[in-house]
XYZ file of C-alpha atoms in Angstrom:
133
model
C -2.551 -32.449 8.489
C -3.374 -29.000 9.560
C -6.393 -27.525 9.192
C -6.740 -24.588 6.983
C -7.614 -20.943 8.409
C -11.191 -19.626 7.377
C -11.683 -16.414 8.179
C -14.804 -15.772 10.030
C -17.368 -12.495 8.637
C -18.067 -10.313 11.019
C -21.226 -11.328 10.717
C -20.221 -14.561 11.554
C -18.514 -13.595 14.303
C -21.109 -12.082 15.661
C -23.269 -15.120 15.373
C -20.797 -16.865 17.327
C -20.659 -14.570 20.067
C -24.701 -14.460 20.058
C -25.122 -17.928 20.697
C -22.261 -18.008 23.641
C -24.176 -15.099 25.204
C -27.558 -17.524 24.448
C -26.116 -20.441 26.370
C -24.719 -22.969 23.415
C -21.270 -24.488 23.955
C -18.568 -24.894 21.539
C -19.419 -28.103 20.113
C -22.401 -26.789 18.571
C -21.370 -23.491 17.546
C -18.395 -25.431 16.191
C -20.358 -27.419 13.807
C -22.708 -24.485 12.555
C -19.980 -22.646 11.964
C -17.466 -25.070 10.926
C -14.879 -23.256 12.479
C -12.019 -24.397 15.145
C -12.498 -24.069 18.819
C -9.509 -21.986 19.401
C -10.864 -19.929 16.609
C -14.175 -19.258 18.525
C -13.101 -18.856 22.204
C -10.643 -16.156 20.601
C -13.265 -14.456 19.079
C -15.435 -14.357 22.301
C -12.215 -13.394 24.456
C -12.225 -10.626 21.825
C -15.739 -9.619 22.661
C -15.258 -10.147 26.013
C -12.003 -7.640 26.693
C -13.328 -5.016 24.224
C -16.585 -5.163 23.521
C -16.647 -5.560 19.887
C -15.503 -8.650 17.368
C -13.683 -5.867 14.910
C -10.387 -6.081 13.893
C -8.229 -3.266 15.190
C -6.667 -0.851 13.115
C -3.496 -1.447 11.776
C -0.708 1.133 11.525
C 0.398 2.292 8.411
C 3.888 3.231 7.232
C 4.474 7.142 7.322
C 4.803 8.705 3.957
C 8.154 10.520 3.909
C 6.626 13.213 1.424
C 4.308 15.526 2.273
C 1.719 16.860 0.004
C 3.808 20.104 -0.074
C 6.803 18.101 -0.975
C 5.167 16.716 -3.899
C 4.080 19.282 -5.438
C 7.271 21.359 -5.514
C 8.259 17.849 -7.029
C 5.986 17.973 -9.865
C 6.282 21.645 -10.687
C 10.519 21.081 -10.232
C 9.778 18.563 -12.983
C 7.276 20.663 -15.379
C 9.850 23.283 -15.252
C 12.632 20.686 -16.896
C 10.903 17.538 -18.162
C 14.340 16.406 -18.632
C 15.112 16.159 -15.730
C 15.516 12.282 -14.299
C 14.248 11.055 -10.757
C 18.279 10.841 -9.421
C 18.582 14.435 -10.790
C 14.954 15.814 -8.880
C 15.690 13.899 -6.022
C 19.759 15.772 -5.265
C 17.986 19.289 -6.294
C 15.074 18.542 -3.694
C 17.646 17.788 -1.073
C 19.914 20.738 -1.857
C 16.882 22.850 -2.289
C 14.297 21.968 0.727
C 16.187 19.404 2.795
C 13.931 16.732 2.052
C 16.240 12.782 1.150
C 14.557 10.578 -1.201
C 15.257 8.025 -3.099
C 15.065 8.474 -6.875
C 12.063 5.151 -6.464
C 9.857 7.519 -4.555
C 10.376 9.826 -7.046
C 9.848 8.555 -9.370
C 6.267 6.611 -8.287
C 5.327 10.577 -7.001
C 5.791 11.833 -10.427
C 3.662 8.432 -11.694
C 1.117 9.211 -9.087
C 0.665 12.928 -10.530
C 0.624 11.689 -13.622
C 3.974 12.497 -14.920
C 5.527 9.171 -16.216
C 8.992 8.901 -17.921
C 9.345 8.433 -20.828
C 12.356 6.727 -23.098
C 14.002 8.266 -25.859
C 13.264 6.342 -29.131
C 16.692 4.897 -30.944
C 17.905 6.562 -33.599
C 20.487 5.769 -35.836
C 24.097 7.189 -36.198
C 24.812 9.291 -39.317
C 27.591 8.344 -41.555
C 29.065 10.978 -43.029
C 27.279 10.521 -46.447
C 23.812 11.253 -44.756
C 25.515 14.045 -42.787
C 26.551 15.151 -46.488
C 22.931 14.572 -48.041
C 21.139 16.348 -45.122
């Protein structure tokens, strides 16, 4: 049976690598902690090679708008609320060479506050309402 990952506070890791520096040895660290071996000696390698027990940052995916971008977006779609995200997102490519996909669009509009919309039913009229009206 495996044992389950805790993830150690930084505060915790910091203990850890506090009482390595003090002289304990794994055992007892282990047991304050209640943390794995492996999971201790990695942090202290951490500390070791860089100096701090902080995870690194992370890269993030690029947004393929730029605030520029989305503004023309929302003002292309204040200017013609009927306009639909497929529609905005051909005109933006024609107009400002910019590809998106009606999603991103779409959740650009949401973002600014601009939500769709759908048009409530309504029914057919015979030709006896048509005559009424």
């Amino acid at each position: 049976k495996s044992v389950k990952y805790r993830r150690l506070s930084q505060e915790e890791r910091f203990r850890a690598v506090f009482k390595t520096e003090n002289g304990k040895n794994y055992s007892k660290i282990i047991t304050i902690l209640g943390n794995t071996a492996s999971d201790i000696r990695k942090i202290v390698k951490k500390y070791r090679n860089s100096g701090s027990t902080a995870d690194k940052a992370r890269s993030a995916k690029l947004k393929k708008t730029t605030a520029h971008t989305n503004r023309v977006l929302v003002r292309m779609s204040l200017q013609d609320r009927c306009l639909t995200a497929p529609q905005l997102s051909r005109r933006l490519s024609e107009e400002y060479g910019v590809n998106l996909a009606s999603r991103t669009v779409q959740k650009r509009l949401q973002k600014a506050g601009l939500g769709g919309c759908v048009a409530a039913k309504k029914p057919l009229l015979s030709a006896a309402n048509v005559w009424r009206r």
